[in-house]
Structures are given as structure tokens and as C-alpha cells.
PDB file of N, CA and C and ligand atoms in Angstrom:
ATOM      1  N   UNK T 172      72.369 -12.058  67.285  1.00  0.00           N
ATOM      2  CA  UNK T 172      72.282 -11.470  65.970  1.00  0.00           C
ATOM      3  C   UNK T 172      70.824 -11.345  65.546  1.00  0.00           C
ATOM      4  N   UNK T 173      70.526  -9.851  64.836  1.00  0.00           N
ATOM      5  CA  UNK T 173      69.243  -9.959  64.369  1.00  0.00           C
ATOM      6  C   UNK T 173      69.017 -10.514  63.487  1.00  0.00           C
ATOM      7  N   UNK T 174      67.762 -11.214  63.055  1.00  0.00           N
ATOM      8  CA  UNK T 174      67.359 -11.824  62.109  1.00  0.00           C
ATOM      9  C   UNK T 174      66.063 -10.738  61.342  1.00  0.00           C
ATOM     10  N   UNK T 175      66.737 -10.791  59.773  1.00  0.00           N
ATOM     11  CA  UNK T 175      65.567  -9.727  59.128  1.00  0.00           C
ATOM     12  C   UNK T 175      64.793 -10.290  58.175  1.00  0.00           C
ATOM     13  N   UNK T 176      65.057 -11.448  57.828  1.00  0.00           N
ATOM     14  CA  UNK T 176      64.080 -12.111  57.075  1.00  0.00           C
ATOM     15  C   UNK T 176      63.594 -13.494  57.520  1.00  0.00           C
ATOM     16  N   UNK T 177      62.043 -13.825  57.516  1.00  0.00           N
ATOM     17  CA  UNK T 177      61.806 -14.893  58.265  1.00  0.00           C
ATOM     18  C   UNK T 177      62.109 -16.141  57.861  1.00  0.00           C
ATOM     19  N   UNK T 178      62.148 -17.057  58.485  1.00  0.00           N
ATOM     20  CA  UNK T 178      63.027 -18.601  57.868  1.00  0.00           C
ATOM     21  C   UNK T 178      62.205 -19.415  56.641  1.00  0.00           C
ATOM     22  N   UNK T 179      62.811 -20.079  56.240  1.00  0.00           N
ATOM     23  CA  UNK T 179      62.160 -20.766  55.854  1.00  0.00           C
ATOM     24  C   UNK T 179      61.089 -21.575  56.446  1.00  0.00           C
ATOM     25  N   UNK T 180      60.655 -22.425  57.510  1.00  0.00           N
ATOM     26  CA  UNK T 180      60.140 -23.063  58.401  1.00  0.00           C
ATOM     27  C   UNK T 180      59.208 -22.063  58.816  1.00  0.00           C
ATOM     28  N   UNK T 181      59.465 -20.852  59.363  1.00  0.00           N
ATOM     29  CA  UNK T 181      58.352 -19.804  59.602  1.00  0.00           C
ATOM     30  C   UNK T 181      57.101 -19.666  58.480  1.00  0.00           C
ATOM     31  N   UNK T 182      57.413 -19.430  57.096  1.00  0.00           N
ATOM     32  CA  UNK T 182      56.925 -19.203  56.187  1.00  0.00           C
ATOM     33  C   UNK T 182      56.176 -20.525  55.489  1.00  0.00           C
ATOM     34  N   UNK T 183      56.713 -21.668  55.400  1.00  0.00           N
ATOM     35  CA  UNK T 183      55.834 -23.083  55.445  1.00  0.00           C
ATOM     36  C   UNK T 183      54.684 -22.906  56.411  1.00  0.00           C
ATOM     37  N   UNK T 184      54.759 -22.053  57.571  1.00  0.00           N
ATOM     38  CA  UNK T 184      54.026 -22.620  59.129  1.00  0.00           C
ATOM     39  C   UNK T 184      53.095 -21.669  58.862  1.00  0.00           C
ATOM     40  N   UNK T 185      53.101 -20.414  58.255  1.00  0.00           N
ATOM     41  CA  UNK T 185      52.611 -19.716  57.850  1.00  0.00           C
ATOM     42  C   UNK T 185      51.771 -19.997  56.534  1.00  0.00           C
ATOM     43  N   UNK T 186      52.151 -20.301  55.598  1.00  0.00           N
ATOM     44  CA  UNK T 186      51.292 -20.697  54.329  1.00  0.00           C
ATOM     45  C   UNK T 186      50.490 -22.006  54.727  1.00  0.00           C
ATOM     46  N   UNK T 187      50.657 -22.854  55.433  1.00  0.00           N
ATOM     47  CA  UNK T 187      49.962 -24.078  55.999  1.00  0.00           C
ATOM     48  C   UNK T 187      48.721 -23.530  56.884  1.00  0.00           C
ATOM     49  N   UNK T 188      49.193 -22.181  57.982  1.00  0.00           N
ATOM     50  CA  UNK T 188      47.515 -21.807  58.294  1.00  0.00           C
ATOM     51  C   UNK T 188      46.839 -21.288  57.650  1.00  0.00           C
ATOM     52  N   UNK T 189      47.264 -20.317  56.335  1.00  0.00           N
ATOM     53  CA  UNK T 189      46.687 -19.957  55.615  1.00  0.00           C
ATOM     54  C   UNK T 189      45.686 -20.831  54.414  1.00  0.00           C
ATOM     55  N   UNK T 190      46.386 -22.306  54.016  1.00  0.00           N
ATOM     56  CA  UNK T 190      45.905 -22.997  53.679  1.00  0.00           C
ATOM     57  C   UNK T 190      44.633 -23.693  54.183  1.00  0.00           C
ATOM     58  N   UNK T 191      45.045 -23.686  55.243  1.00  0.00           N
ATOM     59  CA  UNK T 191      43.331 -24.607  56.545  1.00  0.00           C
ATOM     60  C   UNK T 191      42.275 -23.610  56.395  1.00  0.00           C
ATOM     61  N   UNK T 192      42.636 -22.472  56.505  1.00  0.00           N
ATOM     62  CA  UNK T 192      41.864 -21.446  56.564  1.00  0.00           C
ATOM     63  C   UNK T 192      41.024 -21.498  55.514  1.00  0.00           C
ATOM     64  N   UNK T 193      41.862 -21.440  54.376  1.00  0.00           N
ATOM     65  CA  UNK T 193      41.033 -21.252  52.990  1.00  0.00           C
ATOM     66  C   UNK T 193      39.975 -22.739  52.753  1.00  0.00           C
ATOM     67  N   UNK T 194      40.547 -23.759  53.292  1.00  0.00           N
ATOM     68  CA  UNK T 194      39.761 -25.457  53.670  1.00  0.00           C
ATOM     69  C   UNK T 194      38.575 -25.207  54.143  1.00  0.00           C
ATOM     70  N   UNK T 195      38.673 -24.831  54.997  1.00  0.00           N
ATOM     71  CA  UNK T 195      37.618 -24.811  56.454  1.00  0.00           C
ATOM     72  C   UNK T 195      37.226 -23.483  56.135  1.00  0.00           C
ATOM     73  N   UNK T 196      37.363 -22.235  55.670  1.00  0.00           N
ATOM     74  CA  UNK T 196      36.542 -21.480  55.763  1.00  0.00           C
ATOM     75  C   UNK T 196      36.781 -20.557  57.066  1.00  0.00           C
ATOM     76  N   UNK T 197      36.080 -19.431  57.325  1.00  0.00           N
ATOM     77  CA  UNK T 197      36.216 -18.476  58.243  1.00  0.00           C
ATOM     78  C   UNK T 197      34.936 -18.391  58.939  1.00  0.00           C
ATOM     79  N   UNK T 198      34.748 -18.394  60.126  1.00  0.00           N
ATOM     80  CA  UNK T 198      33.518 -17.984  60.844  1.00  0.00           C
ATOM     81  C   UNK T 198      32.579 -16.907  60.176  1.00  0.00           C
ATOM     82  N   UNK T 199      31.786 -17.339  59.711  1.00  0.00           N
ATOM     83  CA  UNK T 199      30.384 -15.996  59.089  1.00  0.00           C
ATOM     84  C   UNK T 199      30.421 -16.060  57.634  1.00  0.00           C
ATOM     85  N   UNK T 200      31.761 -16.752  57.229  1.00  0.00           N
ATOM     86  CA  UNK T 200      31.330 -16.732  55.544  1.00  0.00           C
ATOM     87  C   UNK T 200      30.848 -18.146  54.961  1.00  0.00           C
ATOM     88  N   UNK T 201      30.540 -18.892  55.801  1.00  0.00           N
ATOM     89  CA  UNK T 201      30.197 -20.196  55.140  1.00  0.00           C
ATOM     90  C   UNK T 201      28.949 -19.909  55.412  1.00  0.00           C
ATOM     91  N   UNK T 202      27.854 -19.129  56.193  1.00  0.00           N
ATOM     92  CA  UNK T 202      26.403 -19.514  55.908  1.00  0.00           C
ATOM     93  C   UNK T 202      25.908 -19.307  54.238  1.00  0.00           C
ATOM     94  N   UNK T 203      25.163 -20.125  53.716  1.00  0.00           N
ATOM     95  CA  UNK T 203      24.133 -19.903  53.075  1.00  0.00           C
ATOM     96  C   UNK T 203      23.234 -18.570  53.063  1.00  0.00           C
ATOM     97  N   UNK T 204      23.356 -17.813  51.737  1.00  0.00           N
ATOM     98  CA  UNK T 204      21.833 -16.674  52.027  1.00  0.00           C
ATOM     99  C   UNK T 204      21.056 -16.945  52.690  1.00  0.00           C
ATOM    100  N   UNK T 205      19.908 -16.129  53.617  1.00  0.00           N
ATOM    101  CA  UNK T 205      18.798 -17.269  53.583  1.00  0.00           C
ATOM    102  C   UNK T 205      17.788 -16.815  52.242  1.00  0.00           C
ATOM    103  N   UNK T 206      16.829 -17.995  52.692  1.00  0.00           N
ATOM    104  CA  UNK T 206      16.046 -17.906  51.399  1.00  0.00           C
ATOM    105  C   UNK T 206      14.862 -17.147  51.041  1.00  0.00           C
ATOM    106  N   UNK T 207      14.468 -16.385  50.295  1.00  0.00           N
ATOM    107  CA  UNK T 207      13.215 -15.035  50.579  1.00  0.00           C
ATOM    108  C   UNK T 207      12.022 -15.611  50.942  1.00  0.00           C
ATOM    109  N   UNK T 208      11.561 -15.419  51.845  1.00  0.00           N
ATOM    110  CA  UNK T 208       9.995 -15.929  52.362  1.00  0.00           C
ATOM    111  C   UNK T 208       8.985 -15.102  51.811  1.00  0.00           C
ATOM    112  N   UNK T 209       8.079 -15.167  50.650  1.00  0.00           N
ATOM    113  CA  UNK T 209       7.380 -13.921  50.529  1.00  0.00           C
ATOM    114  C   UNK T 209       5.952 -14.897  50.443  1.00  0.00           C
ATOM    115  N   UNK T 210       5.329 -15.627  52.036  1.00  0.00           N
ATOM    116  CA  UNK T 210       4.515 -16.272  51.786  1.00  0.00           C
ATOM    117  C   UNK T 210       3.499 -15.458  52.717  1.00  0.00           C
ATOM    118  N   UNK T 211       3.759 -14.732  53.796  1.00  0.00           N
ATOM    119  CA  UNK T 211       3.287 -13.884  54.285  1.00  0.00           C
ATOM    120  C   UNK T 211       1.828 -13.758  53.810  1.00  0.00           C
ATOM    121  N   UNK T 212       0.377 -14.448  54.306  1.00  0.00           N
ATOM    122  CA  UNK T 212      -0.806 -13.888  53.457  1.00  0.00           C
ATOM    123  C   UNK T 212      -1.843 -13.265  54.612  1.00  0.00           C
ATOM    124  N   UNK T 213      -1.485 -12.543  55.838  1.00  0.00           N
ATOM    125  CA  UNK T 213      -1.788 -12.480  57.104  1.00  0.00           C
ATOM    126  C   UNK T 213      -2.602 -11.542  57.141  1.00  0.00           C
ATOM    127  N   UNK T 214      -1.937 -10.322  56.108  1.00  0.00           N
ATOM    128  CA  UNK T 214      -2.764  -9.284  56.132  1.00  0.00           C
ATOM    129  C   UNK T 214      -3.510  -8.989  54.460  1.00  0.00           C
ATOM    130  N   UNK T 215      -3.869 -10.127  54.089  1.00  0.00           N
ATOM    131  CA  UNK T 215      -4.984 -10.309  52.950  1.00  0.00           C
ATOM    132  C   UNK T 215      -6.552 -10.850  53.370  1.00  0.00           C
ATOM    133  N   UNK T 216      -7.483 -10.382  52.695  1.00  0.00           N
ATOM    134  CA  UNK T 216      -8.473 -10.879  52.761  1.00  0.00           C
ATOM    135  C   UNK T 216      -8.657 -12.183  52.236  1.00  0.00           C
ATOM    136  N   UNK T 217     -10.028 -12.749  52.962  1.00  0.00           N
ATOM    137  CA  UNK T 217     -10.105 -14.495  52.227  1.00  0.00           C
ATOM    138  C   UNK T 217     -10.040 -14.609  50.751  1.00  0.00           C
ATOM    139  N   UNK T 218     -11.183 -13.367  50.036  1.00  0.00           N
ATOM    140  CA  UNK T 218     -10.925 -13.534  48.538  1.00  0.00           C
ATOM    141  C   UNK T 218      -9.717 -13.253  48.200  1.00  0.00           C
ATOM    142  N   UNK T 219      -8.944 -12.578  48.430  1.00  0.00           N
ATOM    143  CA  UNK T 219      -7.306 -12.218  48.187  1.00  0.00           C
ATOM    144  C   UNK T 219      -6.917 -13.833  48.058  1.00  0.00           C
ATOM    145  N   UNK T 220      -6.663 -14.271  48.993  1.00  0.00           N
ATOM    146  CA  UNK T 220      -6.227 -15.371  49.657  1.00  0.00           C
ATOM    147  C   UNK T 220      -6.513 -16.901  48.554  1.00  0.00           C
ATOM    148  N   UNK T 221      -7.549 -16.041  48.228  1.00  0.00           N
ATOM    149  CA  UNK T 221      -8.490 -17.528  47.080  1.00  0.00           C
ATOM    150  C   UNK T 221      -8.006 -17.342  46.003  1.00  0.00           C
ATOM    151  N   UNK T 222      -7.686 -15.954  45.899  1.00  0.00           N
ATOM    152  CA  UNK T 222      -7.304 -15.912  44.404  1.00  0.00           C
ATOM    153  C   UNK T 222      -5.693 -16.032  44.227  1.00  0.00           C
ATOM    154  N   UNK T 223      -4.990 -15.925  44.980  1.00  0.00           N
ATOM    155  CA  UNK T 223      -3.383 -16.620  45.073  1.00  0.00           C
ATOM    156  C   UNK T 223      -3.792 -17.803  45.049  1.00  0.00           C
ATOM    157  N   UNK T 224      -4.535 -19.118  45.441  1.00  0.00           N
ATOM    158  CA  UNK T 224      -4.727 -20.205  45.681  1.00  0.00           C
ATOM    159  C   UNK T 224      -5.263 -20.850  44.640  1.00  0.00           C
ATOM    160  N   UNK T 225      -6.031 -20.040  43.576  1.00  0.00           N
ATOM    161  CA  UNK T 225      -6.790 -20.393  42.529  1.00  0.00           C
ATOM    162  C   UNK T 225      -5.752 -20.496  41.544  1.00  0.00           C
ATOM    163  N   UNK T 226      -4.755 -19.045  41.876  1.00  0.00           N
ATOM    164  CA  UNK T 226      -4.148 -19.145  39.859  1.00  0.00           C
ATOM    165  C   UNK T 226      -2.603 -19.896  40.717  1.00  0.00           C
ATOM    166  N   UNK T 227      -3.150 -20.448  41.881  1.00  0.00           N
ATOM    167  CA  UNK T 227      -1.780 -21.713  41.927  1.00  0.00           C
ATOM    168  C   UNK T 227      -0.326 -20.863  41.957  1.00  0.00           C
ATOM    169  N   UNK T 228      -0.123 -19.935  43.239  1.00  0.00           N
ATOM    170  CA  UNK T 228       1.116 -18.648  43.074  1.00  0.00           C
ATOM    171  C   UNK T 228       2.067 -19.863  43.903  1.00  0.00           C
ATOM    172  N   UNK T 229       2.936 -19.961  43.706  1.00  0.00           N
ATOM    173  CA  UNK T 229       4.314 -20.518  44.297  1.00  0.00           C
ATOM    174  C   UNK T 229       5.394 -19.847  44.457  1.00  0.00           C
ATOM    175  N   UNK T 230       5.877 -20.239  45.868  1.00  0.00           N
ATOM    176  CA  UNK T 230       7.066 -19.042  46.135  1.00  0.00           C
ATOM    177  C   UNK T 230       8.832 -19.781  44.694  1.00  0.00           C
ATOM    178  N   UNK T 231       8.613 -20.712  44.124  1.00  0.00           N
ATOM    179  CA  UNK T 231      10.042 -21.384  43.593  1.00  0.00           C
ATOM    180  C   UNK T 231       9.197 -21.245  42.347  1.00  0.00           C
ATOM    181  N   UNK T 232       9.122 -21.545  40.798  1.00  0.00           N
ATOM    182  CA  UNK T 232       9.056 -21.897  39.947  1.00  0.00           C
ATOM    183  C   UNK T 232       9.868 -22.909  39.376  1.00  0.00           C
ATOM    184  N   UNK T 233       8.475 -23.792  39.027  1.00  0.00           N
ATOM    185  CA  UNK T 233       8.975 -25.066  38.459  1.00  0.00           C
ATOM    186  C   UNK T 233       8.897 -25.165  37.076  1.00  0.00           C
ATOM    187  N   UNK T 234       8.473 -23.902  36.196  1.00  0.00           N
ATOM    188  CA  UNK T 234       8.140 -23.531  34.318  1.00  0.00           C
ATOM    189  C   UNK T 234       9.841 -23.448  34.510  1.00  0.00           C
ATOM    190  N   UNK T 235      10.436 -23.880  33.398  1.00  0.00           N
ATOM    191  CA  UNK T 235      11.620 -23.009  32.830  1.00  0.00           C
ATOM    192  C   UNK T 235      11.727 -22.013  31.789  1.00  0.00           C
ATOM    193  N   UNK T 236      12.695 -21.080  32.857  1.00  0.00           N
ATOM    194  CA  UNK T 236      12.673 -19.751  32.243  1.00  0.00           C
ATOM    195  C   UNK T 236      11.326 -18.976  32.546  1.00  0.00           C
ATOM    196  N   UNK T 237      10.556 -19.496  33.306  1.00  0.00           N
ATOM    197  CA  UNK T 237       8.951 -18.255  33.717  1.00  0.00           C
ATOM    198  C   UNK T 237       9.364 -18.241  35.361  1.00  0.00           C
ATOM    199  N   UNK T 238       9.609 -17.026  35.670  1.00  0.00           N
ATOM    200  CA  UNK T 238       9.342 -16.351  37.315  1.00  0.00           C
ATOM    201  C   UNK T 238       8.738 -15.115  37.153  1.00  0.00           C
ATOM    202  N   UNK T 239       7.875 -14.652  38.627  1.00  0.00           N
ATOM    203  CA  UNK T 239       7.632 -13.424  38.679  1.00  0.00           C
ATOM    204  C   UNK T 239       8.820 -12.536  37.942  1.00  0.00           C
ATOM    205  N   UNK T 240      10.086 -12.772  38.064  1.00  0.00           N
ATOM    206  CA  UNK T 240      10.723 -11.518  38.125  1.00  0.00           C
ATOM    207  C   UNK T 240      10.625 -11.227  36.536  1.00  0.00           C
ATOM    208  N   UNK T 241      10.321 -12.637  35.686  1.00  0.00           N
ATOM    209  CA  UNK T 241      10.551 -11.909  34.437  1.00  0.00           C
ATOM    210  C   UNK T 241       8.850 -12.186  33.657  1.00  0.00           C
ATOM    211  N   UNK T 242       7.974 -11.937  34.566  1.00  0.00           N
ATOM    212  CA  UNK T 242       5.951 -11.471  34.133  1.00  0.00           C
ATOM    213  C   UNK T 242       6.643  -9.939  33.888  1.00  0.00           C
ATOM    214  N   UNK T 243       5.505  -9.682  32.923  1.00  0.00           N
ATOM    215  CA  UNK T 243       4.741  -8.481  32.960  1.00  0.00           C
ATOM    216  C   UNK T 243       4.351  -7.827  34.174  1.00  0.00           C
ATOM    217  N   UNK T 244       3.401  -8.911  34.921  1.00  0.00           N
ATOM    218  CA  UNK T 244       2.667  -8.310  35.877  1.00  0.00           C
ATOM    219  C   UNK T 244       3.513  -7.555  37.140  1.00  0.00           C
ATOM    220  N   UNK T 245       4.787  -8.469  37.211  1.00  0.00           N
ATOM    221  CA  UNK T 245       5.498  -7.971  38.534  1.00  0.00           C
ATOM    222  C   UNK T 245       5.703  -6.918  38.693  1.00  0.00           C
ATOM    223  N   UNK T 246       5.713  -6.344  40.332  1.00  0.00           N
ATOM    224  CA  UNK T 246       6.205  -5.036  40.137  1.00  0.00           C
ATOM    225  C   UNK T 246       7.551  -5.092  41.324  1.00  0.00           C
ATOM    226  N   UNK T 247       8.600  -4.811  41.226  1.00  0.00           N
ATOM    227  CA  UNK T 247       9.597  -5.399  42.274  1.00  0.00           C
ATOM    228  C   UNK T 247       9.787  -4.222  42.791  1.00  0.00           C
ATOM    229  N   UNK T 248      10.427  -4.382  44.214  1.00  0.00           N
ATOM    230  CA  UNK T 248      10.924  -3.429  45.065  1.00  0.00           C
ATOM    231  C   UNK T 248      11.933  -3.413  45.538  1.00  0.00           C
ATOM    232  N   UNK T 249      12.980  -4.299  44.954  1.00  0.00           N
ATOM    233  CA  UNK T 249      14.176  -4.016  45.143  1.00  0.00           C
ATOM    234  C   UNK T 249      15.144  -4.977  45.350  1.00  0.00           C
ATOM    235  N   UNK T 250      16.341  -5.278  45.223  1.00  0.00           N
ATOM    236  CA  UNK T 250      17.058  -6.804  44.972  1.00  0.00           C
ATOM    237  C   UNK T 250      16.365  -7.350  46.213  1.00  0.00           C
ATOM    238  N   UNK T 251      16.177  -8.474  46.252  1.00  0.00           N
ATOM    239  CA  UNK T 251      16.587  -9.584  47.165  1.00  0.00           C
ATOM    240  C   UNK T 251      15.327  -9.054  48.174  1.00  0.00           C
ATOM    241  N   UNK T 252      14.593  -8.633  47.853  1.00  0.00           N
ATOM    242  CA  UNK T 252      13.128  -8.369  48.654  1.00  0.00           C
ATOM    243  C   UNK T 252      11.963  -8.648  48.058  1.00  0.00           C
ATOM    244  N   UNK T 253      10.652  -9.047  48.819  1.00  0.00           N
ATOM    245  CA  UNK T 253       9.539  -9.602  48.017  1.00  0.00           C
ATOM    246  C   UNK T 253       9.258  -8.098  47.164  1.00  0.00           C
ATOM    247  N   UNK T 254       8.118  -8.443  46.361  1.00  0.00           N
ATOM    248  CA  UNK T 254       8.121  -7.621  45.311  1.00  0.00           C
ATOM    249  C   UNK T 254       6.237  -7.618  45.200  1.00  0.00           C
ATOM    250  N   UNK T 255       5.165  -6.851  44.886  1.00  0.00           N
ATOM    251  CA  UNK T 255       4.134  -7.206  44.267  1.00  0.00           C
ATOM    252  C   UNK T 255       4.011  -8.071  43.084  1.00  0.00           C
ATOM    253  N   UNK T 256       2.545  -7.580  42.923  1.00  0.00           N
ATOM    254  CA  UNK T 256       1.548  -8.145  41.466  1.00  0.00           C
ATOM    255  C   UNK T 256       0.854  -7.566  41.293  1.00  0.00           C
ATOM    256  N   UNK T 257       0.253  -7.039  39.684  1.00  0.00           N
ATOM    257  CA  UNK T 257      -0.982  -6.706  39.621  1.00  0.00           C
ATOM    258  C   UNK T 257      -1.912  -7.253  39.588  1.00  0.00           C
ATOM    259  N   UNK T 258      -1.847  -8.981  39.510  1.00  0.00           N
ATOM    260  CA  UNK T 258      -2.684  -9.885  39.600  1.00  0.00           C
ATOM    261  C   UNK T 258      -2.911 -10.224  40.708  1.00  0.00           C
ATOM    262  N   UNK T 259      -2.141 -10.310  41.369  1.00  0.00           N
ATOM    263  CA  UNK T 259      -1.996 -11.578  42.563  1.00  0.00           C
ATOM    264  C   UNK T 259      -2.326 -10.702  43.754  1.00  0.00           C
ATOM    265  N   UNK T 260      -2.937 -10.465  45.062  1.00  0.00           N
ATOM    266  CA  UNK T 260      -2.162  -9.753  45.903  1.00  0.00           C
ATOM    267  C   UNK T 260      -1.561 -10.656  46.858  1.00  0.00           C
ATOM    268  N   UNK T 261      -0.844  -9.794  48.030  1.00  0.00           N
ATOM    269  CA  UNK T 261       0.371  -9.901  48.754  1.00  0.00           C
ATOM    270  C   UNK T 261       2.026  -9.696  48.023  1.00  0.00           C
ATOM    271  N   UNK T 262       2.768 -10.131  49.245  1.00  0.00           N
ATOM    272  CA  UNK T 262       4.254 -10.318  48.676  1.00  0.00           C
ATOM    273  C   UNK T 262       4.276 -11.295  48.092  1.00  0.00           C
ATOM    274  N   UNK T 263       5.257 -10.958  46.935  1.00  0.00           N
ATOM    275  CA  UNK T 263       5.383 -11.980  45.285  1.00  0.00           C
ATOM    276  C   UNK T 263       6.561 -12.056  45.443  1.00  0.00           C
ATOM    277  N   UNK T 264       7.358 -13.194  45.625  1.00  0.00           N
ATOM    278  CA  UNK T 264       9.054 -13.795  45.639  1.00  0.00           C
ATOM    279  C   UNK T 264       8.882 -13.511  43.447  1.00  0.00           C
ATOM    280  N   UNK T 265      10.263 -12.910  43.690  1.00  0.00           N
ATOM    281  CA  UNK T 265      10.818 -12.333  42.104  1.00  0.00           C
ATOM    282  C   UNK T 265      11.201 -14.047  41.497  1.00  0.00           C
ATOM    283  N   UNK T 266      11.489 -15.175  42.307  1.00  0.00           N
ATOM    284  CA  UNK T 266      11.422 -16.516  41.618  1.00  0.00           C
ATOM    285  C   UNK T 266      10.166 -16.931  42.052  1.00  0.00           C
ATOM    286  N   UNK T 267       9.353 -16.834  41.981  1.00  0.00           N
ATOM    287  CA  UNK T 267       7.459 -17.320  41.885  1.00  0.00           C
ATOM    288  C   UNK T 267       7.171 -17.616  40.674  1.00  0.00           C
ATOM    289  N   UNK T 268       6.091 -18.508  40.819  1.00  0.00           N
ATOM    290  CA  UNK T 268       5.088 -18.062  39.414  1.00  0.00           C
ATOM    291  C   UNK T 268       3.549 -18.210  39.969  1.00  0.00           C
ATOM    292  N   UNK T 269       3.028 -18.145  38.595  1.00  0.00           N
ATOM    293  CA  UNK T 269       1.403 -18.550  38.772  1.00  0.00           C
ATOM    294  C   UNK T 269       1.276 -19.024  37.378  1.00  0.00           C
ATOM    295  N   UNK T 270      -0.131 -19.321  37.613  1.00  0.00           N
ATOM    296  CA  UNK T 270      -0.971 -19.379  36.209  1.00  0.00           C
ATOM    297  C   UNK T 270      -1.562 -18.188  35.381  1.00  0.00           C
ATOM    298  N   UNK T 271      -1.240 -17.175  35.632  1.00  0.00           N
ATOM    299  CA  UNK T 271      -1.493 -15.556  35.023  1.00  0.00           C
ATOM    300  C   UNK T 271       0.004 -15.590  34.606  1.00  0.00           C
ATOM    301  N   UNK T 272       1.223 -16.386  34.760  1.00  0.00           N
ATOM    302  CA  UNK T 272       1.989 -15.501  33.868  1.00  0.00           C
ATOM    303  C   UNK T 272       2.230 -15.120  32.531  1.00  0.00           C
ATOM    304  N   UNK T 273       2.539 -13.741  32.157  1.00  0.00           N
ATOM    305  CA  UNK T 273       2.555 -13.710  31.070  1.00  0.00           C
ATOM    306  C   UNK T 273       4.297 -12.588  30.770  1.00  0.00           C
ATOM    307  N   UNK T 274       4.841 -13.288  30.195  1.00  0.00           N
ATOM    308  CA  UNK T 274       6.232 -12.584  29.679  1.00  0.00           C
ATOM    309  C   UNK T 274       6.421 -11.224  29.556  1.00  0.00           C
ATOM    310  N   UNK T 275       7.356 -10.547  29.992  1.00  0.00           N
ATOM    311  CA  UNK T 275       7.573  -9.307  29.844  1.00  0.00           C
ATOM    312  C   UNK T 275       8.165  -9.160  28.310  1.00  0.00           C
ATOM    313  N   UNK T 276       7.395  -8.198  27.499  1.00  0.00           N
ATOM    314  CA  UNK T 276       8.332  -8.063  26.538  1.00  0.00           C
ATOM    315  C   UNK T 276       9.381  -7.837  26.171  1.00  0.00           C
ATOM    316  N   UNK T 277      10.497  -7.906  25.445  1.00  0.00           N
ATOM    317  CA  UNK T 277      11.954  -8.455  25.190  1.00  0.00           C
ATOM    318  C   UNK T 277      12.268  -6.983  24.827  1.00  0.00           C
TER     319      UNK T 277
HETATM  320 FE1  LIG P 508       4.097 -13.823  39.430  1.00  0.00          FE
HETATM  321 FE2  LIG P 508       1.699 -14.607  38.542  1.00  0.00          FE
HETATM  322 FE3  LIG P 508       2.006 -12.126  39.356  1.00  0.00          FE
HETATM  323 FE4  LIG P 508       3.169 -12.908  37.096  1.00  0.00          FE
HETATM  324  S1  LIG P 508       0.954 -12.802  37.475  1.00  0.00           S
HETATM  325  S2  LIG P 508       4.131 -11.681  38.733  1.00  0.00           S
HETATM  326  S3  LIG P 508       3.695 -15.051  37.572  1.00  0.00           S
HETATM  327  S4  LIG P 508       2.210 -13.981  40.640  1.00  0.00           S
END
């Protein structure tokens, strides 16, 4: 005799892998973003170089509520990619700061 609907026991055995799954996760979705490197100073000159070092540029900000992304000065290039400065040169991480920041107006 055919059977057209699956058993009960099928459907437990079934919602139980579905359950592990959702536990444990799936191959490729548990990494972490990685994290934006915009420390790159390779192709700056030494004074370039001095003057990121002088006004103290950091790729994380430790001010609350002050990052590049929300200076004046920044100029971004696009989600989730380093971004300039008009102060600073090189690549500027949009969570950076310095000691030039100054607030974008509201
Ligand atoms: Fe970031 Fe400083 Fe440039 Fe402002 S001036 S965007 S805080 S590096």
C-alpha cells in the first residue's frame, strides 16, 4: 500500500536535523566579516607618514560617537571600503579617528 503522507517519526527525524542545523550553523555562514585594514602607508611619503603619526590617526576609535565616517574631513568611497581625508593622507577606515576631527554638520 502506498503511503501519501509522511509518518509521524519521519517528520520528528526531520525537524531534529533541521534543528542541529540551525545549532551548529551551516558551512560559510558562521565566519565573521573580516575587519577593514586601511593601514596601508606604503605608497606615502615620510612627511605624509609623519603627519598621520603626528595628529595620532587610528584605524578603531576610542572618542564616543567621533569616527572618520562622521568628520567633516572624510571623504568615503563606498560601504565597507577604506575611504580618504582631506587632512590626513592615505586610506582612512570610516571607524578611525585623529586629532583633526571635526564633526560633520547635522
Ligand atoms: Fe578621520 Fe582625522 Fe581625517 Fe577626520 S581629519 S576623517 S578624524 S583622519
Amino acid at each position: 500500500m502506498k503511503k501519501d503522507h509522511p509518518s509521524r517519526r519521519e517528520i520528528l527525524g526531520q525537524s531534529a536535523a533541521l534543528g542541529a542545523l540551525a545549532v551548529l550553523g551551516t558551512p560559510g555562514c558562521s565566519k565573521p566579516a573580516p575587519q577593514l585594514s586601511c593601514s596601508d602607508v606604503s605608497g606615502l611619503t615620510p612627511a605624509d607618514v609623519q603627519i598621520r603619526t603626528a595628529l595620532a590617526y587610528v584605524e578603531v576609535s576610542m572618542e564616543n560617537g567621533k569616527s572618520c565616517s562622521t568628520c567633516l574631513q572624510f571623504l568615503p568611497a563606498g560601504p565597507a571600503v577604506c575611504g580618504a581625508c582631506k587632512v590626513v593622507k592615505g586610506p582612512i577606515n570610516p571607524r578611525g579617528y585623529c586629532k583633526s576631527f571635526a564633526p560633520k554638520p547635522v
